[in-house]
PDB file of C-alpha atoms in Angstrom:
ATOM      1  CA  UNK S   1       0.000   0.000   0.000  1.00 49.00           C
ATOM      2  CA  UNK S   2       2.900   2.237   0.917  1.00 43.00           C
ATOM      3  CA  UNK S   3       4.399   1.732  -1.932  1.00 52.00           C
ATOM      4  CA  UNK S   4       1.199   2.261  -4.518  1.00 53.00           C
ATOM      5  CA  UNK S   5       1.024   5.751  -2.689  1.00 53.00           C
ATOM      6  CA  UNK S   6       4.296   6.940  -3.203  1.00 50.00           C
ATOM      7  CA  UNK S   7       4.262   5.705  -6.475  1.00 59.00           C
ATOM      8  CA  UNK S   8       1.455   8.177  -7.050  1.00 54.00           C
ATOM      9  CA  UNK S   9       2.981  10.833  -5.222  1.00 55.00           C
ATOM     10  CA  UNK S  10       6.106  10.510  -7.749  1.00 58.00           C
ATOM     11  CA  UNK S  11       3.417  10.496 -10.387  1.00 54.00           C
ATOM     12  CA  UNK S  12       1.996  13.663  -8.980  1.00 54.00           C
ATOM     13  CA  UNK S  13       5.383  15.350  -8.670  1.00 53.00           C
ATOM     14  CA  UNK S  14       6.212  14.699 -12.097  1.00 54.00           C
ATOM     15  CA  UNK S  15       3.285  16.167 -13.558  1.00 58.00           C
ATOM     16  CA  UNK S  16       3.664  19.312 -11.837  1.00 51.00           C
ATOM     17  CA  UNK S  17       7.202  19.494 -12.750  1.00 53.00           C
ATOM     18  CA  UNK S  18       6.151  19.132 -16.097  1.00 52.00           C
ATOM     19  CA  UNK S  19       3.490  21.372 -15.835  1.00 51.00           C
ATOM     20  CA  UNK S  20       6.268  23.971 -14.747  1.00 49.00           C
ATOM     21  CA  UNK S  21       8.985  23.009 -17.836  1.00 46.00           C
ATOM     22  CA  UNK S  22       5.617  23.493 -20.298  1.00 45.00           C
ATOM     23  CA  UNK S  23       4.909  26.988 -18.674  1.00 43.00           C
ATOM     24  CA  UNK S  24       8.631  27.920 -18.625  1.00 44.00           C
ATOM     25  CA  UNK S  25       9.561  27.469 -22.564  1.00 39.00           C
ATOM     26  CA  UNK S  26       6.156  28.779 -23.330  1.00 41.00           C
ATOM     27  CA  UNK S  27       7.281  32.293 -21.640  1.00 40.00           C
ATOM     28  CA  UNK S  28      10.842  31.896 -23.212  1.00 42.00           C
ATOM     29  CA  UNK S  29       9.692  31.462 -26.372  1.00 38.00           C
ATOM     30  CA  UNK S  30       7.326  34.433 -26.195  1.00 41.00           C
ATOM     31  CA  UNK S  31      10.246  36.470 -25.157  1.00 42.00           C
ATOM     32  CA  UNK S  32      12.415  35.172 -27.891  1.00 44.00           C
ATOM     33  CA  UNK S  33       9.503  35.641 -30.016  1.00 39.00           C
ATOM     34  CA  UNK S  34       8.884  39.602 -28.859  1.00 44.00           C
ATOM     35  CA  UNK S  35      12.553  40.343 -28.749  1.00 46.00           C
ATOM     36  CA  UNK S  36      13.184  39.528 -32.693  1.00 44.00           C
ATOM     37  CA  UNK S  37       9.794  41.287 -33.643  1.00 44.00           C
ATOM     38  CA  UNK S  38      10.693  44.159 -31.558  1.00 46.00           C
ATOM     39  CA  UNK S  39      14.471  44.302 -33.446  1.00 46.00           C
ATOM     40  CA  UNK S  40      12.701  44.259 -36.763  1.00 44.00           C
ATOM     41  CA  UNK S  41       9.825  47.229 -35.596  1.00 48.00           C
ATOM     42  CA  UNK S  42      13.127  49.284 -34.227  1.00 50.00           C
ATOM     43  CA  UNK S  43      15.418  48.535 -37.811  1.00 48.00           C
ATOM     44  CA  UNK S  44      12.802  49.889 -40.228  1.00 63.00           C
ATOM     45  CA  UNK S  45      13.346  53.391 -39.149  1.00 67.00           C
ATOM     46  CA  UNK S  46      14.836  55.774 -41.868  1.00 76.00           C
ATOM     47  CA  UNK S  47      17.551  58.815 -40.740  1.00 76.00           C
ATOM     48  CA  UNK S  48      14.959  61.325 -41.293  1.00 77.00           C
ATOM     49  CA  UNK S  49      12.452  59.266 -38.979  1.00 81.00           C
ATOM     50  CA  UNK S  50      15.315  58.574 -36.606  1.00 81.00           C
ATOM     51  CA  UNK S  51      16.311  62.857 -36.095  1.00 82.00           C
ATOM     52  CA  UNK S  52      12.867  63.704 -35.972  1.00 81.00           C
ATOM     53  CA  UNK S  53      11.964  61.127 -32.761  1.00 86.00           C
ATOM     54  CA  UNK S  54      14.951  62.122 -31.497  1.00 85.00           C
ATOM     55  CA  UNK S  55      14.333  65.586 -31.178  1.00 86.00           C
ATOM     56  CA  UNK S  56      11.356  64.294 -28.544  1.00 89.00           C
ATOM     57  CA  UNK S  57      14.371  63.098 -25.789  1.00 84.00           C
ATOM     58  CA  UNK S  58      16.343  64.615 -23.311  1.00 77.00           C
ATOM     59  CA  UNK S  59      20.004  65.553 -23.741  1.00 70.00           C
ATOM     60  CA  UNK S  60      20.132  64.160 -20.194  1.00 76.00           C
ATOM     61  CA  UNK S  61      20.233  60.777 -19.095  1.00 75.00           C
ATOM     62  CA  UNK S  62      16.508  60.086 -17.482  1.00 84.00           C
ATOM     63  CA  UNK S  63      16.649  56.222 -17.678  1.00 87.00           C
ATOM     64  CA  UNK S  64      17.370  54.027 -14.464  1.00 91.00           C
ATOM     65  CA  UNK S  65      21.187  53.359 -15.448  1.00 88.00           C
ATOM     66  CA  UNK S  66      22.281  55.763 -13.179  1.00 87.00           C
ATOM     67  CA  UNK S  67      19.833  54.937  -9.918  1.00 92.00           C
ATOM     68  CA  UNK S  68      21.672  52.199  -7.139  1.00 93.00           C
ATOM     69  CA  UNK S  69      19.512  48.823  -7.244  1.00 94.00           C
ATOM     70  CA  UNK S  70      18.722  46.576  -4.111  1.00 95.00           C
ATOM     71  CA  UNK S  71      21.900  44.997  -2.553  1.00 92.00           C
ATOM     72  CA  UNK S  72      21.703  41.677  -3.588  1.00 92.00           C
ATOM     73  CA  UNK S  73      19.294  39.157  -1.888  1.00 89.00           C
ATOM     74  CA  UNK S  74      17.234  42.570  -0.534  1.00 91.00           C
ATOM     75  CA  UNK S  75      13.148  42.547  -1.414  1.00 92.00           C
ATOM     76  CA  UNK S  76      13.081  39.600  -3.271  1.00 92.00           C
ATOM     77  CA  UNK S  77       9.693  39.186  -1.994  1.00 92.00           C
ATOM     78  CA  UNK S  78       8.321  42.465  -3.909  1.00 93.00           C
ATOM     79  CA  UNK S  79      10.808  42.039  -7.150  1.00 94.00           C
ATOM     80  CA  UNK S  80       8.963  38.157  -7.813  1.00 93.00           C
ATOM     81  CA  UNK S  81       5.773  40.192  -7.303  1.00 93.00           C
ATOM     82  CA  UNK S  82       6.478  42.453  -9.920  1.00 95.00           C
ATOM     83  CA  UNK S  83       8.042  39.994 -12.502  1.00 92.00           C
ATOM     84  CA  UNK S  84       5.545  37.989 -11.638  1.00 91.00           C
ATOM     85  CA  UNK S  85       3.193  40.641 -12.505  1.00 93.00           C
ATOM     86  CA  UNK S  86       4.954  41.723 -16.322  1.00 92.00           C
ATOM     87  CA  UNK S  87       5.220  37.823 -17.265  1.00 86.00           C
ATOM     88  CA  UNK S  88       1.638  37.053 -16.233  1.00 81.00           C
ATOM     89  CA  UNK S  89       0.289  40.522 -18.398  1.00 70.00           C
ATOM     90  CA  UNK S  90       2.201  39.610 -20.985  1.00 69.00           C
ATOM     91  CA  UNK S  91       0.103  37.152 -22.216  1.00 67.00           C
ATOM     92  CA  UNK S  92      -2.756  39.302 -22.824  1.00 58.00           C
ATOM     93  CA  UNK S  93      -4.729  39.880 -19.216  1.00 69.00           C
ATOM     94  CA  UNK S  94      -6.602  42.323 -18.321  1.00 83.00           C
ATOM     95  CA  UNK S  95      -4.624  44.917 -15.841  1.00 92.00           C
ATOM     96  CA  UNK S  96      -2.167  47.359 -17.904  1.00 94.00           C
ATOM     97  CA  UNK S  97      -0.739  49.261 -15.163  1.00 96.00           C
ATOM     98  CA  UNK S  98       0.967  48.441 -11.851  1.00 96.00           C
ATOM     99  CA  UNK S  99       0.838  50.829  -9.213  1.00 97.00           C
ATOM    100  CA  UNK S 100       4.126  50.271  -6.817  1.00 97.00           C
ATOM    101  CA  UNK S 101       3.607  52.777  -3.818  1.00 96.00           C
ATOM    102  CA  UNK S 102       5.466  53.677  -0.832  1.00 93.00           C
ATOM    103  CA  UNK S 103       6.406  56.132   2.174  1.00 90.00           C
ATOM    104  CA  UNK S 104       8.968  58.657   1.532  1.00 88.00           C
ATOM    105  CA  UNK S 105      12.681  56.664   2.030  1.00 85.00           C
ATOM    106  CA  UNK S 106      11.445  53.373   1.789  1.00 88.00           C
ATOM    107  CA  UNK S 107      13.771  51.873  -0.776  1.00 91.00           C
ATOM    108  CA  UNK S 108      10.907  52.977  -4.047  1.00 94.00           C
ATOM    109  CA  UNK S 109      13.459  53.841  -6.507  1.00 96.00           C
ATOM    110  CA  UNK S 110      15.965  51.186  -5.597  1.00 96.00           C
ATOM    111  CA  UNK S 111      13.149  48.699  -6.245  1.00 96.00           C
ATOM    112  CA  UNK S 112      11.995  50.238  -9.392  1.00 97.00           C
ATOM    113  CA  UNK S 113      15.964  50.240 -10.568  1.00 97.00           C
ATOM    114  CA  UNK S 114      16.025  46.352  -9.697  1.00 97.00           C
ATOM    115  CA  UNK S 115      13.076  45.610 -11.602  1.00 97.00           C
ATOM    116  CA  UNK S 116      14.071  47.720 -14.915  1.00 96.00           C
ATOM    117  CA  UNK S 117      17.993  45.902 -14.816  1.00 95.00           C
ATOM    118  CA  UNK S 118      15.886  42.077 -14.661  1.00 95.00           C
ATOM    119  CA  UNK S 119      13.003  43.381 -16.930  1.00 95.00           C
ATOM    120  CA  UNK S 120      15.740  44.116 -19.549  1.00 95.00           C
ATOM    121  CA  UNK S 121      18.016  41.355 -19.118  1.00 94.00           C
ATOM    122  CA  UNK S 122      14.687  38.953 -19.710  1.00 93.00           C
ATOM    123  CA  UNK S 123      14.702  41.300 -23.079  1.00 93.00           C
ATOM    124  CA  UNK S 124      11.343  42.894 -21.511  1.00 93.00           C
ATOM    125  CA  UNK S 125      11.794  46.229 -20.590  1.00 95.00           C
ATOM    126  CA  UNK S 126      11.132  48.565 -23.833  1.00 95.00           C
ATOM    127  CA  UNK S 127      11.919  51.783 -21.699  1.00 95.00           C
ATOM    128  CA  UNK S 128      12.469  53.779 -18.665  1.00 96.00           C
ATOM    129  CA  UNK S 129      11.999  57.376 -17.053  1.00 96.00           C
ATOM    130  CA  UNK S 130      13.222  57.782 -13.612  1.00 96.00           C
ATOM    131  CA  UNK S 131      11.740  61.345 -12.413  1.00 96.00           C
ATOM    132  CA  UNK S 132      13.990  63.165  -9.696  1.00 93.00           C
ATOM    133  CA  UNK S 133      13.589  66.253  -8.293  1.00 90.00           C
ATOM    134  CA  UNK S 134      16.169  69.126  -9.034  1.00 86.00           C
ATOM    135  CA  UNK S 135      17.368  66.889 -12.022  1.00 86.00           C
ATOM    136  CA  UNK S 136      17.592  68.636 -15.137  1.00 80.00           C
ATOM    137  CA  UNK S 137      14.600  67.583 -17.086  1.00 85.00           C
ATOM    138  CA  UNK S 138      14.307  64.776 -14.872  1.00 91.00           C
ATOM    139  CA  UNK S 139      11.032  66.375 -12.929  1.00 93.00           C
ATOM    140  CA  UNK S 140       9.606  67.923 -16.294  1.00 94.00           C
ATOM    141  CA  UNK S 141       6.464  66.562 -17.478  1.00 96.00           C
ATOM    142  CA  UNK S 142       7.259  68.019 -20.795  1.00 95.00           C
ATOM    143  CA  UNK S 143      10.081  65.641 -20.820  1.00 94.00           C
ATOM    144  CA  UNK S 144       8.559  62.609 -19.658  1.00 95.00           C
ATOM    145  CA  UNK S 145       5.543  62.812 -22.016  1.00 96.00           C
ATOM    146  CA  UNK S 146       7.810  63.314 -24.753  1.00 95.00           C
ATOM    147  CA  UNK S 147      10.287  60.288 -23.523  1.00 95.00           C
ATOM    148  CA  UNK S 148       7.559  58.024 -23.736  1.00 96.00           C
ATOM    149  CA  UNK S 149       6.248  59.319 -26.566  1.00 96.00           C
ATOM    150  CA  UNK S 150       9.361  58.393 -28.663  1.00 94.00           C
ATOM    151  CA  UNK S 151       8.918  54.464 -26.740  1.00 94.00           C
ATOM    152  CA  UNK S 152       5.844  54.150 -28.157  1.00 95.00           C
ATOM    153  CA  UNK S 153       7.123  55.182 -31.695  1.00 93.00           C
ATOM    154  CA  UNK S 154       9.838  53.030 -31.990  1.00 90.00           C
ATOM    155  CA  UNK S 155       8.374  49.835 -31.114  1.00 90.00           C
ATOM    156  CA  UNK S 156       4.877  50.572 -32.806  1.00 91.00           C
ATOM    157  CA  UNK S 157       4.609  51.388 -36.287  1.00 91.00           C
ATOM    158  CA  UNK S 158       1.124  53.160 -36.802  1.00 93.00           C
ATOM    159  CA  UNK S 159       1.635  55.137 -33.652  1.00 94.00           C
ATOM    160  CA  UNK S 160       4.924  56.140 -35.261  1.00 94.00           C
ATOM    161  CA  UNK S 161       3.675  57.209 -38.566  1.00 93.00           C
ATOM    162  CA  UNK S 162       0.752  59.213 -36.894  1.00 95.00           C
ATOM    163  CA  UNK S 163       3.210  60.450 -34.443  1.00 95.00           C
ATOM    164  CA  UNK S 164       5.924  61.387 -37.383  1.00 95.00           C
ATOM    165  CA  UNK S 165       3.034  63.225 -39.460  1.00 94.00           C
ATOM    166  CA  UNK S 166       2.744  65.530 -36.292  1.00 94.00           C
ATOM    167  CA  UNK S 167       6.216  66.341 -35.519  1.00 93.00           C
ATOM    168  CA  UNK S 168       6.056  68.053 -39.555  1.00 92.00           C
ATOM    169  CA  UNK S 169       4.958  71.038 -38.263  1.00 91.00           C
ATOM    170  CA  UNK S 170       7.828  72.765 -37.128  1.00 88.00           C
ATOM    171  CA  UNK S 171       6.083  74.199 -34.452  1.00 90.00           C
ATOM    172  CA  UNK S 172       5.148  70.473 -33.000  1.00 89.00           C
ATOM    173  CA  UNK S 173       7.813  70.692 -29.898  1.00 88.00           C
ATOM    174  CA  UNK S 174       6.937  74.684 -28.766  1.00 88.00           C
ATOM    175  CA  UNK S 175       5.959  74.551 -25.335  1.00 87.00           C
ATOM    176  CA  UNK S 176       2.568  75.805 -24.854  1.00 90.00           C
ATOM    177  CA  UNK S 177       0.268  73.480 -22.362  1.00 94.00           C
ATOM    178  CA  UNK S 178       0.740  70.175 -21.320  1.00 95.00           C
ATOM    179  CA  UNK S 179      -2.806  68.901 -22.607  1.00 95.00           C
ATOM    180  CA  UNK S 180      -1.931  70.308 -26.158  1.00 94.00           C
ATOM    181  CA  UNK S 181       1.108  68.585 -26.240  1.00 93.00           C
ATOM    182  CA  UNK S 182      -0.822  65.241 -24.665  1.00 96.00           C
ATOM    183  CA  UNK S 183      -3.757  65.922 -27.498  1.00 94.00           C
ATOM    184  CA  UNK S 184      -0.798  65.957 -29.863  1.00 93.00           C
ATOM    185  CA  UNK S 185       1.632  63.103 -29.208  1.00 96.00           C
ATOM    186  CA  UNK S 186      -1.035  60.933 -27.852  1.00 97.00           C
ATOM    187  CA  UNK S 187      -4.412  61.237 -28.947  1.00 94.00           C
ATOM    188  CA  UNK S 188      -4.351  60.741 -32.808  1.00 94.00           C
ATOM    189  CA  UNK S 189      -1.205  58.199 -32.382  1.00 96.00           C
ATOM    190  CA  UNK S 190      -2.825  55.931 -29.884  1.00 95.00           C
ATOM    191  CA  UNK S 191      -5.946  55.534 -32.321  1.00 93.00           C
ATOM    192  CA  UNK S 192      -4.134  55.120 -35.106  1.00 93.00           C
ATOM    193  CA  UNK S 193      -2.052  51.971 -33.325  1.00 91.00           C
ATOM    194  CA  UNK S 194      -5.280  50.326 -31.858  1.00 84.00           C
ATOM    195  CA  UNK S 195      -7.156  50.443 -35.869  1.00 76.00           C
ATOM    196  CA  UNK S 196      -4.110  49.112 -37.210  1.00 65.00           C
ATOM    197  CA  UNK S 197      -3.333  45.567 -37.743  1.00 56.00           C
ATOM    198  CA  UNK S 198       0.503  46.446 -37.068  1.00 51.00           C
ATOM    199  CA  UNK S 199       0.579  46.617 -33.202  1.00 51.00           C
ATOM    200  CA  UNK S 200       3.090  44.804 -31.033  1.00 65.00           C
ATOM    201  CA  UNK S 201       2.519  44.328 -27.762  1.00 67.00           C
ATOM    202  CA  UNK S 202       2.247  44.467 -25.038  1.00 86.00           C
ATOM    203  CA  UNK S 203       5.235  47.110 -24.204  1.00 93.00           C
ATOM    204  CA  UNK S 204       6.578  47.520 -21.155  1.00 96.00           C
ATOM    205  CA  UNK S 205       7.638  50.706 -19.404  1.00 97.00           C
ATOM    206  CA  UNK S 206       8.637  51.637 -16.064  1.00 98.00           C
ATOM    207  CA  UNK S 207       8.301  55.282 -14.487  1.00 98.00           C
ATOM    208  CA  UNK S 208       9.620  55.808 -11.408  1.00 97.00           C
ATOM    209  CA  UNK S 209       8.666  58.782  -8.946  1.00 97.00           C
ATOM    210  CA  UNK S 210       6.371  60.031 -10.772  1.00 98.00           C
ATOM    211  CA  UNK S 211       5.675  62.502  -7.512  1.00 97.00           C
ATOM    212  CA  UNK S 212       8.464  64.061  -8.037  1.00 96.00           C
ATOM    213  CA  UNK S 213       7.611  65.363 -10.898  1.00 96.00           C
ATOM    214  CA  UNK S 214       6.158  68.455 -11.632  1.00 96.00           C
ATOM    215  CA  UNK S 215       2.454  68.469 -11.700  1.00 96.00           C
ATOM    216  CA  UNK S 216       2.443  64.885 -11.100  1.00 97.00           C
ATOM    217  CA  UNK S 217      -1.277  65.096 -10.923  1.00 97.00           C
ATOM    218  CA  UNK S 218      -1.935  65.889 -14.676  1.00 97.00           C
ATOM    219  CA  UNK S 219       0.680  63.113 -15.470  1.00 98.00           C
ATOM    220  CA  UNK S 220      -1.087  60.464 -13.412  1.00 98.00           C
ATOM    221  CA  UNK S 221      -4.185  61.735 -15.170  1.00 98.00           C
ATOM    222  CA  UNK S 222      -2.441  61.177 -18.824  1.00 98.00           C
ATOM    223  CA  UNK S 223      -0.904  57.609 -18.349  1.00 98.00           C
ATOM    224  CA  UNK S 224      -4.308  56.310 -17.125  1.00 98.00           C
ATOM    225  CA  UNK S 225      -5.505  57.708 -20.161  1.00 97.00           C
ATOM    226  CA  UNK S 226      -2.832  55.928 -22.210  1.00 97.00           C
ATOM    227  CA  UNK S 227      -3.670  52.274 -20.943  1.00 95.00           C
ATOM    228  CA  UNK S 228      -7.149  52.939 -21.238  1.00 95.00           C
ATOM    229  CA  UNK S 229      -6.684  53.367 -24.727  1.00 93.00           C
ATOM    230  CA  UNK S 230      -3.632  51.009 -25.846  1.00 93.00           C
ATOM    231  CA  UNK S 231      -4.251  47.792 -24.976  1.00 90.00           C
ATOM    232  CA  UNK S 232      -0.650  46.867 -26.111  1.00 92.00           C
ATOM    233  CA  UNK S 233       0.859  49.268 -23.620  1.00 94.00           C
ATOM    234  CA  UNK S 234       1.659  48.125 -19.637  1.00 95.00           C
ATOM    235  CA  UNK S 235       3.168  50.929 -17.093  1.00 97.00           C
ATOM    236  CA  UNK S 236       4.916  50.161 -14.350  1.00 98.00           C
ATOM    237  CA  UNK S 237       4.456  53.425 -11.704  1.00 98.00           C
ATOM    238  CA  UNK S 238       6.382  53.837  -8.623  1.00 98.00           C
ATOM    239  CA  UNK S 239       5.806  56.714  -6.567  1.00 97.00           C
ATOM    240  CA  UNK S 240       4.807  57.847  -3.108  1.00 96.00           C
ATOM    241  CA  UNK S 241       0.973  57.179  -1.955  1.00 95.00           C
ATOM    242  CA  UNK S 242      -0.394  60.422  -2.907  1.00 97.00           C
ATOM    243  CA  UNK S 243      -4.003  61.118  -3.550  1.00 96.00           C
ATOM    244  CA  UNK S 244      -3.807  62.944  -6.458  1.00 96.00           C
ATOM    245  CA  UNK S 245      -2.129  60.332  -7.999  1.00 97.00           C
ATOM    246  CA  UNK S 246      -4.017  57.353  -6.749  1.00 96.00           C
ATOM    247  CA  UNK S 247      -7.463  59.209  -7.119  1.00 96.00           C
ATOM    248  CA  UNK S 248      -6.628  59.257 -10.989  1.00 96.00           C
ATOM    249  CA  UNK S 249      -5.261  55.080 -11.509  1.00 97.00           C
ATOM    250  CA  UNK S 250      -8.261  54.195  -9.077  1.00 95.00           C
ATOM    251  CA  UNK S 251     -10.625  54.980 -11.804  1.00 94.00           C
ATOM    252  CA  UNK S 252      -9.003  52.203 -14.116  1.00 95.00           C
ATOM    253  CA  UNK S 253     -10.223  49.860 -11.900  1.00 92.00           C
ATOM    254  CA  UNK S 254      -9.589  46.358 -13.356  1.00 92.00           C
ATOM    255  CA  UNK S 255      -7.277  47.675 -15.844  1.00 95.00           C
ATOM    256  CA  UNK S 256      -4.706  48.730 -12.657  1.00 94.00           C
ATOM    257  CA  UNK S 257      -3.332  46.417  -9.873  1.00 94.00           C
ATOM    258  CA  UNK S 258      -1.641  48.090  -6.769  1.00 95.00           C
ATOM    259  CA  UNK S 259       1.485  46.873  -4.794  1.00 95.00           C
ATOM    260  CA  UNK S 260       1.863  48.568  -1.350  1.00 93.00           C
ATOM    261  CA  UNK S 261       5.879  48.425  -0.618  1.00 87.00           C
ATOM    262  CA  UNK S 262       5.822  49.013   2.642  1.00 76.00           C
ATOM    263  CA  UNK S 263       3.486  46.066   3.150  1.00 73.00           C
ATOM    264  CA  UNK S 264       6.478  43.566   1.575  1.00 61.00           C
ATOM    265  CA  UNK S 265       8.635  44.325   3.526  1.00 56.00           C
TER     266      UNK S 265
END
């Protein structure tokens, strides 16, 4: 009898572990899968295409290269969460953007630096904008709307071409108001990529303290917006628990998911 039931156990076990092995080259081959289709979206630019989109980015480095990670073996707990998060939206779920939120000093940025390194080593990560106050450019909104802006474009052809068609007008990058520039880079572009038959997704993008950056409120407002209307487009938004922030994702409802930090630890 003891014998029968460990022979099922083992039967059990081995299922499982093949139930894992099927699940794990599934999600390598989608990466392998996103990462050529991505190099071939990213290759068909021309050198006009390429100095126009670039006029949209900083001269200043606003990516998470330059932002200390966790020491190694620190919040493991909340980094699984999050990759856990990215590989289970990637293959087509419902939420679009991941709210990470914290106290002032509670390790936010060093998390969200963590996450970007293993998002792009996995071949993931299509972007990053790390806000920070007193920064050059790095707390502009004008900047970050811009930076992502120019993401979008060069992994997704229609909003690239609908984007492109704007930036024409010489006039395209004069600094008026936020919303025209939003109605601008964003409104038409996002359309055109969800009529299309052209769209690759889902891209992934992480912002980090987004409170520190200038009218943070508008932003917040704008990149629920975005995922509301680009289903091929997943945030990842780390920034201190502030109202008008949350008040703006809370009205995604299942199209958001929240992660308290301070609760992982």
């Amino acid at each position: 009898m003891l014998s029968q039931d460990k022979t099922k156990d083992d039967a059990i076990a081995l299922q499982n572990k093949l139930e894992r092995s099927k699940r794990d080259i599934s999600h390598a081959f989608l990466v392998d899968l996103k990462k050529g289709s991505d190099s071939i979206q990213a290759q068909i630019l021309g050198k006009d295409e390429r100095d126009l989109l670039s006029k949209l980015l900083s001269a200043h480095p606003t990516s998470f290269h330059d932002t200390d990670p966790c020491l190694d073996g620190t919040r493991t707990t909340v980094l699984n969460d999050i990759v856990r998060w990215v590989k289970f939206e990637l293959e087509d779920k419902q939420s679009r953007l991941l709210w990470v939120y914290g106290k002032a000093g509670c390790g936010k940025s060093a998390v969200a630096a963590s996450t970007s390194d293993q998002l792009e080593s996995d071949g993931l990560l299509k972007g990053s904008f790390f806000c920070k106050r007193g920064h050059t450019d790095r707390y502009d909104p004008f900047t970050l709307l811009h930076h992502l802006a120019y993401i979008f474009a060069k992994f997704n052809m229609p909003f690239r071409d609908a984007l492109l068609a704007e930036l024409q007008d010489p006039e395209a990058l004069i600094r008026t108001t936020l919303r025209s520039h939003f109605k601008r880079f964003f409104d038409g572009p996002l359309k055109a990529s969800e009529r299309a038959d052209g769209a690759v997704g889902p891209l992934i993008v992480v912002i980090d303290a987004l409170d520190e950056c200038d009218d943070h409120e508008t932003v917040a407002e704008y990149l629920s917006d975005i995922v509301q209307k680009a289903k091929w487009i997943r945030l990842l938004v780390f920034s201190r628990d502030l109202p008008e922030i949350g008040d703006h994702f809370s009205k995604l409802e299942d199209l958001r998911t929240d992660l308290d930090l301070f609760a992982q630890d």
